[in-house]
mmCIF file of C-alpha atoms in Angstrom:
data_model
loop_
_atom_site.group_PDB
_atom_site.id
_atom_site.type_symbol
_atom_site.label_atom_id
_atom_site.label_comp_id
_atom_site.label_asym_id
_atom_site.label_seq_id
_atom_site.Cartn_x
_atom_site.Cartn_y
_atom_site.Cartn_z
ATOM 1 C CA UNK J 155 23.083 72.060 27.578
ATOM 2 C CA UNK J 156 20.632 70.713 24.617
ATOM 3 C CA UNK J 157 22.764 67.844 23.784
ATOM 4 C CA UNK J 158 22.708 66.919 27.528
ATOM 5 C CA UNK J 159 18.621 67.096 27.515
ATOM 6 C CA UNK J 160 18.856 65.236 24.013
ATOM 7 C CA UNK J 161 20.989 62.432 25.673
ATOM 8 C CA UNK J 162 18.325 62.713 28.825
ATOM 9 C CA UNK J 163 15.571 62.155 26.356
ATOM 10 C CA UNK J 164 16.590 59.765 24.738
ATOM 11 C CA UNK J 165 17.802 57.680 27.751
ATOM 12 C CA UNK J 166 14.187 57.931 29.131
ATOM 13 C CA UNK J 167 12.647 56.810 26.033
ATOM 14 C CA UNK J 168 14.981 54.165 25.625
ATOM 15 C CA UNK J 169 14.152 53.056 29.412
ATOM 16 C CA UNK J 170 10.621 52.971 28.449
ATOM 17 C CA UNK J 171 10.893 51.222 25.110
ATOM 18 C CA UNK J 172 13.348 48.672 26.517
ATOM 19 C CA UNK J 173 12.081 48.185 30.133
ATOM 20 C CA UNK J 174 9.810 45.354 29.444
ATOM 21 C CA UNK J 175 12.482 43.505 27.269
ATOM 22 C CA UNK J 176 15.076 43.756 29.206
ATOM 23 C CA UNK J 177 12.683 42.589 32.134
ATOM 24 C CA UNK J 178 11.811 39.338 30.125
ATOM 25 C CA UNK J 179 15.599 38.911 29.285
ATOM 26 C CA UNK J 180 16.257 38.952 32.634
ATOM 27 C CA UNK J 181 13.859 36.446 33.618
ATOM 28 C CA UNK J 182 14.950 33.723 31.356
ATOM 29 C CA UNK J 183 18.377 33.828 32.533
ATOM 30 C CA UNK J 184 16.496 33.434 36.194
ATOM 31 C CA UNK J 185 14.746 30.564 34.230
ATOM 32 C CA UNK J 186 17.880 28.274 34.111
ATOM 33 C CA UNK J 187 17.345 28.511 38.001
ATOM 34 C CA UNK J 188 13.531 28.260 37.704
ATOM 35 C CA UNK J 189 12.181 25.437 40.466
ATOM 36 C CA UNK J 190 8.658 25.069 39.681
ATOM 37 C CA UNK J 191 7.683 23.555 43.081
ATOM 38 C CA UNK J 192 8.201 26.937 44.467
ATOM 39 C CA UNK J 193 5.210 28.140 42.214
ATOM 40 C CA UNK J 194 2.968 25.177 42.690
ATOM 41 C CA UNK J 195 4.052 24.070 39.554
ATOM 42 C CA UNK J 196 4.090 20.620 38.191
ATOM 43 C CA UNK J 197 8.040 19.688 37.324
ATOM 44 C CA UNK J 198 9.032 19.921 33.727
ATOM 45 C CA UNK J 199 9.289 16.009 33.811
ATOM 46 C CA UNK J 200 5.596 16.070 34.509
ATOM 47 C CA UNK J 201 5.212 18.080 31.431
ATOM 48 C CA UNK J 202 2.842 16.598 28.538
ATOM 49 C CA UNK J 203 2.904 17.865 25.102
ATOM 50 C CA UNK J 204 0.322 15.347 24.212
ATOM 51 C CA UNK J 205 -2.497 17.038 24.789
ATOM 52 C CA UNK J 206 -4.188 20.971 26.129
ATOM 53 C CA UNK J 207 -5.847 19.930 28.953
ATOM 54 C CA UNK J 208 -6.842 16.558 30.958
ATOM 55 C CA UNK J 209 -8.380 13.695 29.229
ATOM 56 C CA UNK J 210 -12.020 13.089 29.487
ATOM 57 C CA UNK J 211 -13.366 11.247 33.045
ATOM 58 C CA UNK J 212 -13.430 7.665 32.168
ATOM 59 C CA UNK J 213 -17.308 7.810 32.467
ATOM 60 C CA UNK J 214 -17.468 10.143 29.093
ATOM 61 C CA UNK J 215 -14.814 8.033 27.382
ATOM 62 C CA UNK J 216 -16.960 4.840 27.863
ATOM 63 C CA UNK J 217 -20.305 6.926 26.584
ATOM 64 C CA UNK J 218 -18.671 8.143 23.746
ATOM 65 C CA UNK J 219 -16.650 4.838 22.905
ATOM 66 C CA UNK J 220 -20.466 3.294 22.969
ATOM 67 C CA UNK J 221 -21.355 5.532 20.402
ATOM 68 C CA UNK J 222 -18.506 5.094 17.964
ATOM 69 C CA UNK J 223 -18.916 1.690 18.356
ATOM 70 C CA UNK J 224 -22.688 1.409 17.631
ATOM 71 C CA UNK J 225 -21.959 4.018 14.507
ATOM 72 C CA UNK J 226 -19.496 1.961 13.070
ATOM 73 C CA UNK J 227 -21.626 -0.762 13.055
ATOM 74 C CA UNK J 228 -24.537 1.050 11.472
ATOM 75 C CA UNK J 229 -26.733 1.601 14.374
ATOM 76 C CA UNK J 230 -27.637 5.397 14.293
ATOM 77 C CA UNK J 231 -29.517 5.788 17.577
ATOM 78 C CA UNK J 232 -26.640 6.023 20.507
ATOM 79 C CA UNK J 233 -25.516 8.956 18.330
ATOM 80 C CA UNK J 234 -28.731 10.330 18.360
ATOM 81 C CA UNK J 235 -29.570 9.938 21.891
ATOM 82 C CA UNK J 236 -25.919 11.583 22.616
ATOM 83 C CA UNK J 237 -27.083 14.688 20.947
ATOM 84 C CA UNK J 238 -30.286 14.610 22.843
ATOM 85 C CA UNK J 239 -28.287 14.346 26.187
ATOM 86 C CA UNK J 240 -26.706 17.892 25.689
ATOM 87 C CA UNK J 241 -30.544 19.139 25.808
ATOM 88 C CA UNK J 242 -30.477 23.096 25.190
ATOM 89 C CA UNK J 243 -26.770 23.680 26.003
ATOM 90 C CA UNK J 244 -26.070 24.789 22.427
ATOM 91 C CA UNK J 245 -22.229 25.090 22.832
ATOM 92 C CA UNK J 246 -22.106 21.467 24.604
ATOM 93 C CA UNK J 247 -24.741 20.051 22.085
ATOM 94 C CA UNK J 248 -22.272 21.907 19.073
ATOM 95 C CA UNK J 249 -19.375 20.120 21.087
ATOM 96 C CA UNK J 250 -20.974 16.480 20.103
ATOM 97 C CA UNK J 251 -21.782 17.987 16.873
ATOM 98 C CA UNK J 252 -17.749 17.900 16.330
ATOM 99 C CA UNK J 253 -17.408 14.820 17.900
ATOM 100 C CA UNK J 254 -19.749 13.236 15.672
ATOM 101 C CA UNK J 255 -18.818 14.776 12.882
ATOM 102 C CA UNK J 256 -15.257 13.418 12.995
ATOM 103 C CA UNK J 257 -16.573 9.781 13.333
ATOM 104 C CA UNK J 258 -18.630 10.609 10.404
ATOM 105 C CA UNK J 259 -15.893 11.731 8.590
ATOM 106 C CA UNK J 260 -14.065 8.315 8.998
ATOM 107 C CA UNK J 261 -17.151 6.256 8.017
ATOM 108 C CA UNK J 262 -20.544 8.151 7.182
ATOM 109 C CA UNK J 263 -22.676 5.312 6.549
ATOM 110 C CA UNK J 264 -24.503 5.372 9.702
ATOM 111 C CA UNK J 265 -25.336 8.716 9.122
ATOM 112 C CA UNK J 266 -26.421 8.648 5.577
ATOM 113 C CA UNK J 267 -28.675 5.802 7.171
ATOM 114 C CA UNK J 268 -30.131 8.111 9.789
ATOM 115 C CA UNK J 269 -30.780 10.980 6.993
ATOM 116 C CA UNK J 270 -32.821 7.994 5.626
ATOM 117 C CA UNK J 271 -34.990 6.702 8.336
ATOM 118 C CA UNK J 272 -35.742 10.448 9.697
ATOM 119 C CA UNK J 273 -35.944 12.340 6.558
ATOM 120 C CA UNK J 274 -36.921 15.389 8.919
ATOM 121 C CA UNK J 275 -34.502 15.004 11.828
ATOM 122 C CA UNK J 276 -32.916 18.202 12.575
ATOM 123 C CA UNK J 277 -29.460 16.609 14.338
ATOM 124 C CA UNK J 278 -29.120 14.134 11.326
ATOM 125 C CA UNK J 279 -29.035 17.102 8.696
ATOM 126 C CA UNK J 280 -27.273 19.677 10.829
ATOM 127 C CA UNK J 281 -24.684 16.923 11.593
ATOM 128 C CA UNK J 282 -24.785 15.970 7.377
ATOM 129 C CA UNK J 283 -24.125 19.552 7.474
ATOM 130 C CA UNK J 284 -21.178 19.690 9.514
ATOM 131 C CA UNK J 285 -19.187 17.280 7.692
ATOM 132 C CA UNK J 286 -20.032 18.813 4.230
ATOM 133 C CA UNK J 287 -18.529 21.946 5.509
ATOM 134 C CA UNK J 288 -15.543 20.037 6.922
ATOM 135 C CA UNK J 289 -14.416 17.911 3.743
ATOM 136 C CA UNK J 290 -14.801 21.023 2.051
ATOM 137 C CA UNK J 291 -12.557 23.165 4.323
ATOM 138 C CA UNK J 292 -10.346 19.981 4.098
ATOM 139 C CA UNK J 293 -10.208 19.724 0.452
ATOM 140 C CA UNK J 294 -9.086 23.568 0.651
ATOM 141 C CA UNK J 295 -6.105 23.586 3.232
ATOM 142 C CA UNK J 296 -4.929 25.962 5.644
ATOM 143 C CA UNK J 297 -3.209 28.018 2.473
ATOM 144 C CA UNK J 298 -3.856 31.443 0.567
ATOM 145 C CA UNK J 299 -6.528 31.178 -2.464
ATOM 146 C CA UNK J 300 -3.194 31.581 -4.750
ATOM 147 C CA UNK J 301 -2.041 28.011 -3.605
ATOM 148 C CA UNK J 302 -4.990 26.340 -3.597
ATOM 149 C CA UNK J 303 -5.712 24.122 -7.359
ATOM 150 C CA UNK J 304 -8.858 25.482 -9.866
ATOM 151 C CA UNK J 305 -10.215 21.345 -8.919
ATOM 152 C CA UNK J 306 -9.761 22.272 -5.270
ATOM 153 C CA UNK J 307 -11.459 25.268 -5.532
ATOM 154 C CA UNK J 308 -14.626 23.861 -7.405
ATOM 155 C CA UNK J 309 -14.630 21.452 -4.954
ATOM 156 C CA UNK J 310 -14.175 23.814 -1.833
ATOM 157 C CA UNK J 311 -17.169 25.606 -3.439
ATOM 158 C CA UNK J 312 -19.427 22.826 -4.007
ATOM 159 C CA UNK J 313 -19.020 21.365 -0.717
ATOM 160 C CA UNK J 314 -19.719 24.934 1.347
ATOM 161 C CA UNK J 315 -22.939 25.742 -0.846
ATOM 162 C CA UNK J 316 -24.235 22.212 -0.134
ATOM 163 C CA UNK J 317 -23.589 22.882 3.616
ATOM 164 C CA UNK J 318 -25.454 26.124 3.208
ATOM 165 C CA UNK J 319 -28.385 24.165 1.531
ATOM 166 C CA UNK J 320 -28.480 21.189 4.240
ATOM 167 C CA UNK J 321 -28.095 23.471 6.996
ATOM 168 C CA UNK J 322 -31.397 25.381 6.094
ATOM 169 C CA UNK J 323 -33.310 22.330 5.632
ATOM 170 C CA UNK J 324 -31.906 21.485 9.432
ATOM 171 C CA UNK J 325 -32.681 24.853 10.197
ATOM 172 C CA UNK J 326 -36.633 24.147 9.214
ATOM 173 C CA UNK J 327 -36.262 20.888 11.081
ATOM 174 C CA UNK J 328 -34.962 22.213 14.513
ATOM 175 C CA UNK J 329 -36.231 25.661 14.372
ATOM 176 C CA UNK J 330 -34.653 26.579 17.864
ATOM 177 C CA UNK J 331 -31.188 25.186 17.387
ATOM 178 C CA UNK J 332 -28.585 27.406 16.419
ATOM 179 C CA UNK J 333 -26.272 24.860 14.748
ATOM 180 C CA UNK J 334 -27.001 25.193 11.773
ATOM 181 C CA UNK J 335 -26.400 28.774 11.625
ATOM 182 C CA UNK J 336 -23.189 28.225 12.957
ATOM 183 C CA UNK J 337 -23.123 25.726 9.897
ATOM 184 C CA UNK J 338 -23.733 28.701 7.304
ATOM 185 C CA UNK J 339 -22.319 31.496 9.365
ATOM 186 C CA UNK J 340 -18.615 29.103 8.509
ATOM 187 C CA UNK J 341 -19.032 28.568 5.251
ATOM 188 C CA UNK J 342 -19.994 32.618 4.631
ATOM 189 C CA UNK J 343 -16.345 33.478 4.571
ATOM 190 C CA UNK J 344 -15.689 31.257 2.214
ATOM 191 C CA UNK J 345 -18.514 32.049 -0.039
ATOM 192 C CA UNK J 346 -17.817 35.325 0.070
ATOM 193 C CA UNK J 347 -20.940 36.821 1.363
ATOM 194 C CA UNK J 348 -21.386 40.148 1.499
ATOM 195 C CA UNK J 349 -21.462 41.776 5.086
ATOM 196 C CA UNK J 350 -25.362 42.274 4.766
ATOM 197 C CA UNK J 351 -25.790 38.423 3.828
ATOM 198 C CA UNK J 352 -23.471 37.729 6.642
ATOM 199 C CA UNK J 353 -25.085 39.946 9.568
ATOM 200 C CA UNK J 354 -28.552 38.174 8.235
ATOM 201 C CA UNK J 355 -27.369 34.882 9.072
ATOM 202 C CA UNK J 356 -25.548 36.170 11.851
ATOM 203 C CA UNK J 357 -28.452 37.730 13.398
ATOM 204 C CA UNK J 358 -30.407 34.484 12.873
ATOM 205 C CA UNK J 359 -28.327 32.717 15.075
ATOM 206 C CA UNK J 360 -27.583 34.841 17.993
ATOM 207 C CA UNK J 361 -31.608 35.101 18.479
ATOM 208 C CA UNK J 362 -30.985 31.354 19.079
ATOM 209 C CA UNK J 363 -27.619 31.213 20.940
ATOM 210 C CA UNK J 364 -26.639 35.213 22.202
ATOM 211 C CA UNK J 365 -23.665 33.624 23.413
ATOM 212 C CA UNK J 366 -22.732 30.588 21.456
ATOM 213 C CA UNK J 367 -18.730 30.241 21.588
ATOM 214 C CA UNK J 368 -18.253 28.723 18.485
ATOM 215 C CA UNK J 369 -19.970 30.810 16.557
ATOM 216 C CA UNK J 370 -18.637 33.671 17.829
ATOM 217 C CA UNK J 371 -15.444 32.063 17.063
ATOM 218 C CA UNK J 372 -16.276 31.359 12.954
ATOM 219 C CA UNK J 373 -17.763 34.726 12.911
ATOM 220 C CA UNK J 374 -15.069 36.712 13.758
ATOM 221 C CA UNK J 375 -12.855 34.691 11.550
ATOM 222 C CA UNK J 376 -15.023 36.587 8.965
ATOM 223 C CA UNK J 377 -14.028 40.317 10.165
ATOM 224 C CA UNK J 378 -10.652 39.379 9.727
ATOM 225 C CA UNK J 379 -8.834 40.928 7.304
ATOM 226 C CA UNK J 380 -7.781 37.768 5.330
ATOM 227 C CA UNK J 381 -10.967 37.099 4.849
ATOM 228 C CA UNK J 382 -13.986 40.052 4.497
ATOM 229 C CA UNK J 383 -13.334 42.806 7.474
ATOM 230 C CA UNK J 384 -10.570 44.637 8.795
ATOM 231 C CA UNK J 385 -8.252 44.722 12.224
ATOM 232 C CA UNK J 386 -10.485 47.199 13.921
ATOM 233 C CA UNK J 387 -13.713 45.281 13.024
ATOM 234 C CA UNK J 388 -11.738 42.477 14.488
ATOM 235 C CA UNK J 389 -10.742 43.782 17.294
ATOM 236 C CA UNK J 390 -13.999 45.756 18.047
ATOM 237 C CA UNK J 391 -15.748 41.989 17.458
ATOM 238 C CA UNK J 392 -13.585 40.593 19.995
ATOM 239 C CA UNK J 393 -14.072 43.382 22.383
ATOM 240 C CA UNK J 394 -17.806 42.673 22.161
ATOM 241 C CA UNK J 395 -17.404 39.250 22.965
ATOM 242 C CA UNK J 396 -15.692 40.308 26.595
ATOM 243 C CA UNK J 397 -18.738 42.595 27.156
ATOM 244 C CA UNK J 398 -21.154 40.070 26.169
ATOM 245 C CA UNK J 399 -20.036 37.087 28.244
ATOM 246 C CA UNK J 400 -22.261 35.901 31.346
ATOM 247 C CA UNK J 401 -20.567 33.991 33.815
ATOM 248 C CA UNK J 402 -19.628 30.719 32.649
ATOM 249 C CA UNK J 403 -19.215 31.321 29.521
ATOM 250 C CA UNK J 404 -16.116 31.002 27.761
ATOM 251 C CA UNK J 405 -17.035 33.863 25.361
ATOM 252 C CA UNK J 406 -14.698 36.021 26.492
ATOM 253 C CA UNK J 407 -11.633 34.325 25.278
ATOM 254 C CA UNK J 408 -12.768 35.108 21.539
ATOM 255 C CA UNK J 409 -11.009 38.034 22.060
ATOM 256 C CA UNK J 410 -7.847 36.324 22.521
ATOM 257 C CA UNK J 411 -7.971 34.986 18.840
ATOM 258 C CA UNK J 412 -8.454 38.404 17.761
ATOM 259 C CA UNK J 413 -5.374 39.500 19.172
ATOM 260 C CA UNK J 414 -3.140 37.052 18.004
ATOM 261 C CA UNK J 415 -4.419 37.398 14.496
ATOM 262 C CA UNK J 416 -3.290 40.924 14.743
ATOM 263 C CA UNK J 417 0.079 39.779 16.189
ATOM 264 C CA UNK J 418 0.465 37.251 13.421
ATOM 265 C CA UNK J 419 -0.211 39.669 10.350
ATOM 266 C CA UNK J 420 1.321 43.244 11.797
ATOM 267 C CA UNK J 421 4.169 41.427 13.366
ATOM 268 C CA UNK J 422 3.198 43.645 16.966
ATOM 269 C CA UNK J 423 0.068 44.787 19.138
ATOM 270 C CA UNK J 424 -2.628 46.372 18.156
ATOM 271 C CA UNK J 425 -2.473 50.200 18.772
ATOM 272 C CA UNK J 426 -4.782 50.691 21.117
ATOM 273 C CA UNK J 427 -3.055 51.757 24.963
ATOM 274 C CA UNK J 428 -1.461 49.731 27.038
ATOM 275 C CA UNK J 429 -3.073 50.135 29.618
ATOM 276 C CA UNK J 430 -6.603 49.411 27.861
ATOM 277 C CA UNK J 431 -5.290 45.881 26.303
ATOM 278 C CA UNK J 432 -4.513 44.799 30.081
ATOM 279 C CA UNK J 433 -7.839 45.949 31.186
ATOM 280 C CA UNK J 434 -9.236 43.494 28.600
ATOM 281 C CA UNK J 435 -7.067 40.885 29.422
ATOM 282 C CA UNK J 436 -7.771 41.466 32.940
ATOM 283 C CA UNK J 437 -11.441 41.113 32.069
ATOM 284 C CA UNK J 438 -10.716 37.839 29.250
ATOM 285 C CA UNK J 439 -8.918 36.624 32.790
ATOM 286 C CA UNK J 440 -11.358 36.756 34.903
ATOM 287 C CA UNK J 441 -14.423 35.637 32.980
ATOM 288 C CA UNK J 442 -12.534 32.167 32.048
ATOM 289 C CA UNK J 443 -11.596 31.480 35.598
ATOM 290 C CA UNK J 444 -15.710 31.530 36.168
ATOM 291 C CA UNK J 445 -15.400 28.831 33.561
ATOM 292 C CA UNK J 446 -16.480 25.485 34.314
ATOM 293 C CA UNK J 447 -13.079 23.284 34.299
ATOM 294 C CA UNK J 448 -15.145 20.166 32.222
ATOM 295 C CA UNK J 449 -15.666 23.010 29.136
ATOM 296 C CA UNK J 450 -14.358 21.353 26.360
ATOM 297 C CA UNK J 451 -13.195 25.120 24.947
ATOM 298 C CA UNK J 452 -11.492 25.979 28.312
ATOM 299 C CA UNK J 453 -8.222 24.129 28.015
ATOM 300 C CA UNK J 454 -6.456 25.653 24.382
ATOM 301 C CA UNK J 455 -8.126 29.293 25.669
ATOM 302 C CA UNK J 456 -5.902 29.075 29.024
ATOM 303 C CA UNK J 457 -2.896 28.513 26.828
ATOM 304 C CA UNK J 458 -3.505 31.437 24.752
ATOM 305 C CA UNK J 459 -4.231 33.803 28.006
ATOM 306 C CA UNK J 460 -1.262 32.790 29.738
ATOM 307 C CA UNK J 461 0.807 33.459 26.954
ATOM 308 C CA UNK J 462 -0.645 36.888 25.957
ATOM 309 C CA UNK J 463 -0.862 37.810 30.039
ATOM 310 C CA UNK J 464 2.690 37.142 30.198
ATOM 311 C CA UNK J 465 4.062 39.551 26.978
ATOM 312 C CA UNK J 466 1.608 41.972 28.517
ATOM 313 C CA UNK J 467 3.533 42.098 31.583
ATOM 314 C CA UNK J 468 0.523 40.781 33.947
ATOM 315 C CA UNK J 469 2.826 37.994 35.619
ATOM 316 C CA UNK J 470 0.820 37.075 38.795
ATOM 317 C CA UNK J 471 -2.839 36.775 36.128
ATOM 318 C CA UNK J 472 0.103 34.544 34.098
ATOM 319 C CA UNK J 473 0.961 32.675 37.074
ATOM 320 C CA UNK J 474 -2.536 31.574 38.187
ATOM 321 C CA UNK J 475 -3.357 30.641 34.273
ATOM 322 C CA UNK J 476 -0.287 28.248 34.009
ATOM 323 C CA UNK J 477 -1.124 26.760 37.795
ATOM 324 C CA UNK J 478 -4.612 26.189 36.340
ATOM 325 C CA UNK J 479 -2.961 24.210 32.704
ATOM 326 C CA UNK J 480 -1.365 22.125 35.202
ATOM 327 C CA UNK J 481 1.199 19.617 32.968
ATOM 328 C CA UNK J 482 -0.460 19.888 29.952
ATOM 329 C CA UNK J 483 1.346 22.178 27.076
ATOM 330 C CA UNK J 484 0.209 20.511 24.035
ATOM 331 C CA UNK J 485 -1.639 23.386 22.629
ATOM 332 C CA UNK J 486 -1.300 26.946 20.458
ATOM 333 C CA UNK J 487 0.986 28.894 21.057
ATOM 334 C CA UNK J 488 3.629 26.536 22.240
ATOM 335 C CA UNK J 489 3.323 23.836 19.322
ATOM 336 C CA UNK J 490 6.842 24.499 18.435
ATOM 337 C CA UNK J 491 9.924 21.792 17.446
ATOM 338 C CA UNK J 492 9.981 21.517 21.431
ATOM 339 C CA UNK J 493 6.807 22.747 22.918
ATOM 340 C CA UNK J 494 7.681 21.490 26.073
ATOM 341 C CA UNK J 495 10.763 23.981 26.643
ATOM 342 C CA UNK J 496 8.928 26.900 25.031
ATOM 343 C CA UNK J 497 6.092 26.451 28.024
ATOM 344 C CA UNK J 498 8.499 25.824 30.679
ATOM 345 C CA UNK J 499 10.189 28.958 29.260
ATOM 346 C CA UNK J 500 7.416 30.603 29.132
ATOM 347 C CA UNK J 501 5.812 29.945 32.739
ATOM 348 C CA UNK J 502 9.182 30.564 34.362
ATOM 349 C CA UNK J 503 9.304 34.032 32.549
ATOM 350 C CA UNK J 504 5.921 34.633 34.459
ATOM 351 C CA UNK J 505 6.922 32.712 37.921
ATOM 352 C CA UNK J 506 10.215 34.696 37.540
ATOM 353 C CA UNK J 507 8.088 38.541 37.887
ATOM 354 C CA UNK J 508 5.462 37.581 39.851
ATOM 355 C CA UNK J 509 4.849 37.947 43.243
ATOM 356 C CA UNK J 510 3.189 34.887 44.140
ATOM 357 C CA UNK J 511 5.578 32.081 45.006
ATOM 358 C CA UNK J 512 4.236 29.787 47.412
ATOM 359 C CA UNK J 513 7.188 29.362 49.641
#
């Protein structure tokens, strides 16, 4: 009798542990019968790896195009009136900031001749900014401090402290914009500022921007554990960022990052129940549909919800998210050797156990 309610136990654990597997294996073998016309789903010969979302409306390719053009010939001014076109939305106006800041990159000379001619302009030295933090991070790589070169180092180093020291002139310049905060909030981590130094600048620029995205996003790269905080101050960061977010935003999906850092170091979930990650999700889902679809951030966040909706068995929230990507899979997490089988894989795992066909 208690080798029969062993075997009983263990059967129902094993049902428990295995359920959600064996569900998923299922569904990929339903895959090889997958027609995504039944889901409202473009074909997999629509499929583009080429980019995370839809290209720009040919009226903002033109603008921008304008600008390059005029920078690369010296003339500062489109740039700057750019800038002064995203007015007081700080995470559009930090959008062109990254635009710029790649032409920049390219060929700076335009720039350095803005710097010039408005000693005190606040977008000219938060942008100077940007790209000093950039080469830097560049000149680093992706690695771990063990595989980075001494030279590098000093040069990593050099480039982040005179970010720091540009971004608080900018910061005198333009006392109301939060980009350069997000400027020295980034380079922190690398710097290796104490948590009190950090929450100061931190602070600093959430009085300017509560919400900004991106800076939520370089902050929490601090609490991670690679750098100077641990998985639950991770987590709890992300968290924050779901309870934070007015609609619109796409603050919420900073959480999502938080997750798969987690998933990338432990190798599994965080620890927390079930049933309280898919309340988050649940919440991460519905704050990005409130999204505007023109956010420049929107497109790579859908690919990481539908992803994490789907190994968290919410199929149908899965479903809608892969509707809304449309044909577009060139983004995290499917940049594989063949990213357009692992999406199609992946979307007919979700089409496969939900209950929303559309025919």
């Amino acid at each position: 009798m208690q080798i029969l309610f062993v075997v009983v136990v263990f059967a129902l654990l094993g049902g428990l542990l295995f359920r959600q597997p064996l569900a998923r294996a299922r569904a990929r073998l339903a895959a090889r019968r997958f027609d995504p016309a039944r889901y409202d789903l473009p074909s997999r010969a629509e499929l583009d790896p080429g980019r995370a979302g839809p290209p720009l409306p040919a009226s903002a390719r033109r603008e921008l195009a304008a600008v390059a053009e005029a920078a690369w010939a010296g003339d500062w001014r489109p740039a700057a009136a750019y800038l002064d076109r995203a007015g007081r939305d700080w995470d559009e106006r930090w959008h062109r900031v990254e635009l710029l800041g790649g032409m920049a990159a390219e060929d700076g000379a335009w720039l350095t001749r803005w710097s010039q001619e408005r000693p005190d302009s606040g977008d000219a030295a938060t942008l100077s900014a940007y790209v000093l933090l950039h080469t830097g991070w560049a000149i680093r790589g992706g690695g771990y401090a063990r595989e980075v070169s001494a030279a590098h180092m000093r040069q990593f180093q050099d480039h982040l402290h005179a970010a720091v020291e540009t971004a608080r002139r900018a910061a005198v310049f333009a006392p109301r914009d939060p980009g350069p905060w997000v400027v020295m909030v980034t380079a922190a981590r690398g710097l290796k500022f104490p948590h009190g130094q950090f929450r100061s600048l931190w602070n600093e620029l959430i009085r300017r921007a509560p919400h900004h995205f991106m800076g939520h996003r370089q902050a929490l790269e601090y609490w991670t554990p690679k750098w100077h905080g641990t998985d639950h101050e991770m987590l709890a960061f992300g968290e924050r960022a779901i309870h934070a977010c007015p609609p619109g935003s796409p603050l919420a999906g900073v959480y999502l990052y938080a997750v798969a850092e987690h998933v990338k170091r432990q190798g599994k979930l965080p620890t927390a129940p079930s049933s309280a990650r898919k309340r988050l999700l649940a919440d991460v889902h519905r704050a990005l549909n409130q999204v505007p679809e023109d956010n420049p951030y929107l497109p790579p966040l859908r690919h990481v919800l539908a992803h994490r909706l789907s190994h968290s068995g919410l199929f149908d929230q899965a479903l809608d998210q892969f509707r809304r990507i449309g044909p577009w899979c060139g983004a995290e997490p499917w940049s594989s050797k063949d990213p357009v089988a692992a999406f199609d894989a992946e979307r007919a795992v979700a089409a496969a156990n939900s209950t929303r066909s559309v025919s």
